[in-house]
Amino acid sequence: MIVLGLIGRSDRTWSHDAAACLVVDGVMVGALEQERISGRRHAMGESADDAALALLTAHGLTPADVDAVGYAWGAPAEEDIRRLGSPLPGDVAVSPDHIAGVLPSLGDRLRSREVMFFDHHLCHAAQTYYMNPHATADVLVLDGSGGDCSTSLFHVRDGDFRLLERHAAKHSLGILYEAAAYYANMGWNAAGKLMGLASYAAPSGRRLMTFDSATGAFGFEPGSPMPARLTSEDGDEIAKAWLGMFEEQVFPYSGRSGNVFDYAGFAADVQLTLEELGLSLAERLHRLSGADQLLLSGGVALNAHMNRRIAEAGWYRGVAGTVAPHDGGTAVGAAMLTAATLGEPVRPWSTEAGLPVMLGPAPGPLPAGLVADLGAAAVRTEPDKVRSEAVDVLARGGVVAWFDGPAEFGPRALGARSLLADPSRRETLDRINRIKGRAPWRPAALSMTAEGFTGLGLAEPLPGLSEYMLCAHPVAERGRRAAAAGVHVDGTTRAQLVPSGTSFGLLLDEFGATTGAAPALINTSLNTRGEPMVLYADQAVALMKECPEVDLLVTPEYLVRR
Ligand SMILES: [Fe+2]
């Protein structure tokens, strides 16, 4: 059975992070975000047509082969929608009337025009459950808003999802954090920037919102105007309520200061608030269920410092996330839930299949016309030669655009579409920040093999988190000196544990062997300011032409030299 899972609608302006997932006979074979094709970051108001078609084509399928479509948001409350009797928590509904919204260009070509709608947080939960190898687990969904809710606590056993507790949108961790980033002049979708800024100051100890793990109740600091302000479950209204409160009570009493560091103390307070909320919610879930494994999902699960504290709290033997905890990842949940509902034999991810990361379509070779245009700059080469050339450039302080095989799913570059540099040279971070149009104070992540963790004196990698850059790792003094450009001002790095034997792992090994340094590189996503990560090789060539500070583009078949 061929199943598509989707998030993103062209008939809803607030729709964002459109993505598609392809499941064949109960097994996830591909996932892709729409922004990679449309070129519009977060694909606001877009459906995932192009992503779905790219996945189908990559697997030798056409829209006519698709048996079923699942959507990762509850159905509109209309009378003509058929409600299914289902053991799943949350309404499951089927309608042919919304196919034009979720797949406007492909809908008419599908075998069935029916769309199956699932609860959004259930899709977040199913995404992390089916991308991890545990049959039994607790799932904590920490989101902006999933309709009228923001946080959901699940227990899952053998694909049987039970919703244990759910919290209202007005107590959203995600909306609080996003509003705080906006207040600090970082714009919307800037949570990662605020986390970086928080490391520049110590928190005052102020908690903007609290959660009691014994009673399951949210609260606010004494005298807070927030309980009175939170009169709506609408996400925009909740964000406005926080912004109004910041204007009244947070120094500087305006979101208009031009100095970003004026907001560092505020960012540190918001970060502390978030970490303690995440910790208390994980403790609450453990009280309610007590499974061995905790799986994280929702956009808030990208907060690497919060994740580390949850993992270290010790309530769970293991804490894991995935490559795509954000809304795009819910396409995976919708696809797997649709397949399961239709009787397909879906299972948690098999560890034998490697990590579910590089889920994009295979990119194909550089077009012949493009190679001809590049002339002497494009050099045909072999995989082993590719690595040694890349290491040579990196060791001389150069920046390498590394383009390798199917793209990563999700917001992180994990070794398929990366800009790489030597972390021992502080100036390489400045170069990368210039290429990316990022402020000089922004940190960069480090990718390394297990040997790199030891060599730089990092705390042990945390399986299930460190592979996806979901955990902040303290770095020993020797590592802070040796990899200064990849360690943040607070002495941590958002390290990626790169599996040995992979193409990226072999590059790191060769970098370490050649330079005598730890096998670790600065790794940021292969894009420029405001653009999504590149998907195809011709886009990578265009980026190189646009950015003179990129010294070498590496593709599996061709090197493109400056
Ligand atoms: Fe979500």
PDB file of N, CA and C and ligand atoms in Angstrom, residues 7 16 72-73 120-121 124 141-146 298-299 325-328 330, ligand 1:
ATOM      1  N   ILE A   7       1.561  17.680   5.764  1.00  0.00           N
ATOM      2  CA  ILE A   7       1.199  18.841   6.572  1.00  0.00           C
ATOM      3  C   ILE A   7       1.391  20.046   5.651  1.00  0.00           C
ATOM      4  N   HIS A  16       2.106  26.391   7.904  1.00  0.00           N
ATOM      5  CA  HIS A  16       3.562  26.547   7.790  1.00  0.00           C
ATOM      6  C   HIS A  16       4.245  25.186   7.865  1.00  0.00           C
ATOM      7  N   ALA A  72      -1.881  15.885   8.949  1.00  0.00           N
ATOM      8  CA  ALA A  72      -1.456  15.984  10.343  1.00  0.00           C
ATOM      9  C   ALA A  72      -2.105  17.138  11.100  1.00  0.00           C
ATOM     10  N   TRP A  73      -3.376  17.319  10.909  1.00  0.00           N
ATOM     11  CA  TRP A  73      -4.117  18.341  11.670  1.00  0.00           C
ATOM     12  C   TRP A  73      -5.572  17.896  11.654  1.00  0.00           C
ATOM     13  N   HIS A 120      -3.287  16.745  15.591  1.00  0.00           N
ATOM     14  CA  HIS A 120      -1.933  17.226  15.299  1.00  0.00           C
ATOM     15  C   HIS A 120      -0.895  16.670  16.292  1.00  0.00           C
ATOM     16  N   HIS A 121      -1.203  16.706  17.574  1.00  0.00           N
ATOM     17  CA  HIS A 121      -0.231  16.210  18.546  1.00  0.00           C
ATOM     18  C   HIS A 121      -0.087  14.697  18.495  1.00  0.00           C
ATOM     19  N   HIS A 124       2.511  14.364  15.976  1.00  0.00           N
ATOM     20  CA  HIS A 124       3.833  14.613  16.568  1.00  0.00           C
ATOM     21  C   HIS A 124       4.309  13.371  17.330  1.00  0.00           C
ATOM     22  N   VAL A 141       4.966  15.805  23.913  1.00  0.00           N
ATOM     23  CA  VAL A 141       4.866  16.726  22.771  1.00  0.00           C
ATOM     24  C   VAL A 141       4.828  18.145  23.317  1.00  0.00           C
ATOM     25  N   LEU A 142       5.863  18.916  23.002  1.00  0.00           N
ATOM     26  CA  LEU A 142       5.984  20.310  23.453  1.00  0.00           C
ATOM     27  C   LEU A 142       5.944  21.185  22.204  1.00  0.00           C
ATOM     28  N   ASP A 143       4.835  21.904  22.043  1.00  0.00           N
ATOM     29  CA  ASP A 143       4.560  22.527  20.758  1.00  0.00           C
ATOM     30  C   ASP A 143       4.297  24.021  20.940  1.00  0.00           C
ATOM     31  N   GLY A 144       4.120  24.717  19.819  1.00  0.00           N
ATOM     32  CA  GLY A 144       3.554  26.058  19.868  1.00  0.00           C
ATOM     33  C   GLY A 144       2.082  25.910  20.164  1.00  0.00           C
ATOM     34  N   SER A 145       1.328  25.573  19.135  1.00  0.00           N
ATOM     35  CA  SER A 145      -0.055  25.213  19.381  1.00  0.00           C
ATOM     36  C   SER A 145      -0.501  24.182  18.356  1.00  0.00           C
ATOM     37  N   GLY A 146      -1.289  23.250  18.815  1.00  0.00           N
ATOM     38  CA  GLY A 146      -1.806  22.208  17.930  1.00  0.00           C
ATOM     39  C   GLY A 146      -3.305  22.313  17.876  1.00  0.00           C
ATOM     40  N   GLY A 298       7.618  17.879  18.926  1.00  0.00           N
ATOM     41  CA  GLY A 298       7.159  19.267  18.952  1.00  0.00           C
ATOM     42  C   GLY A 298       8.359  20.194  18.793  1.00  0.00           C
ATOM     43  N   GLY A 299       8.111  21.390  18.265  1.00  0.00           N
ATOM     44  CA  GLY A 299       9.211  22.297  17.962  1.00  0.00           C
ATOM     45  C   GLY A 299      10.059  22.665  19.165  1.00  0.00           C
ATOM     46  N   PRO A 325      11.572  17.033  14.964  1.00  0.00           N
ATOM     47  CA  PRO A 325      10.526  17.203  15.968  1.00  0.00           C
ATOM     48  C   PRO A 325       9.551  18.337  15.645  1.00  0.00           C
ATOM     49  N   HIS A 326       9.946  19.198  14.703  1.00  0.00           N
ATOM     50  CA  HIS A 326       9.126  20.359  14.361  1.00  0.00           C
ATOM     51  C   HIS A 326       7.876  19.947  13.574  1.00  0.00           C
ATOM     52  N   ASP A 327       7.077  20.947  13.132  1.00  0.00           N
ATOM     53  CA  ASP A 327       5.803  20.620  12.488  1.00  0.00           C
ATOM     54  C   ASP A 327       5.964  19.817  11.199  1.00  0.00           C
ATOM     55  N   GLY A 328       7.051  20.057  10.448  1.00  0.00           N
ATOM     56  CA  GLY A 328       7.254  19.276   9.229  1.00  0.00           C
ATOM     57  C   GLY A 328       7.256  17.777   9.515  1.00  0.00           C
ATOM     58  N   THR A 330       5.449  16.140  11.439  1.00  0.00           N
ATOM     59  CA  THR A 330       4.132  15.522  11.646  1.00  0.00           C
ATOM     60  C   THR A 330       3.637  14.815  10.388  1.00  0.00           C
TER      61      THR A 330
HETATM   62 FE    FE B   1       3.090  21.265  15.999  1.00  0.00          FE
END
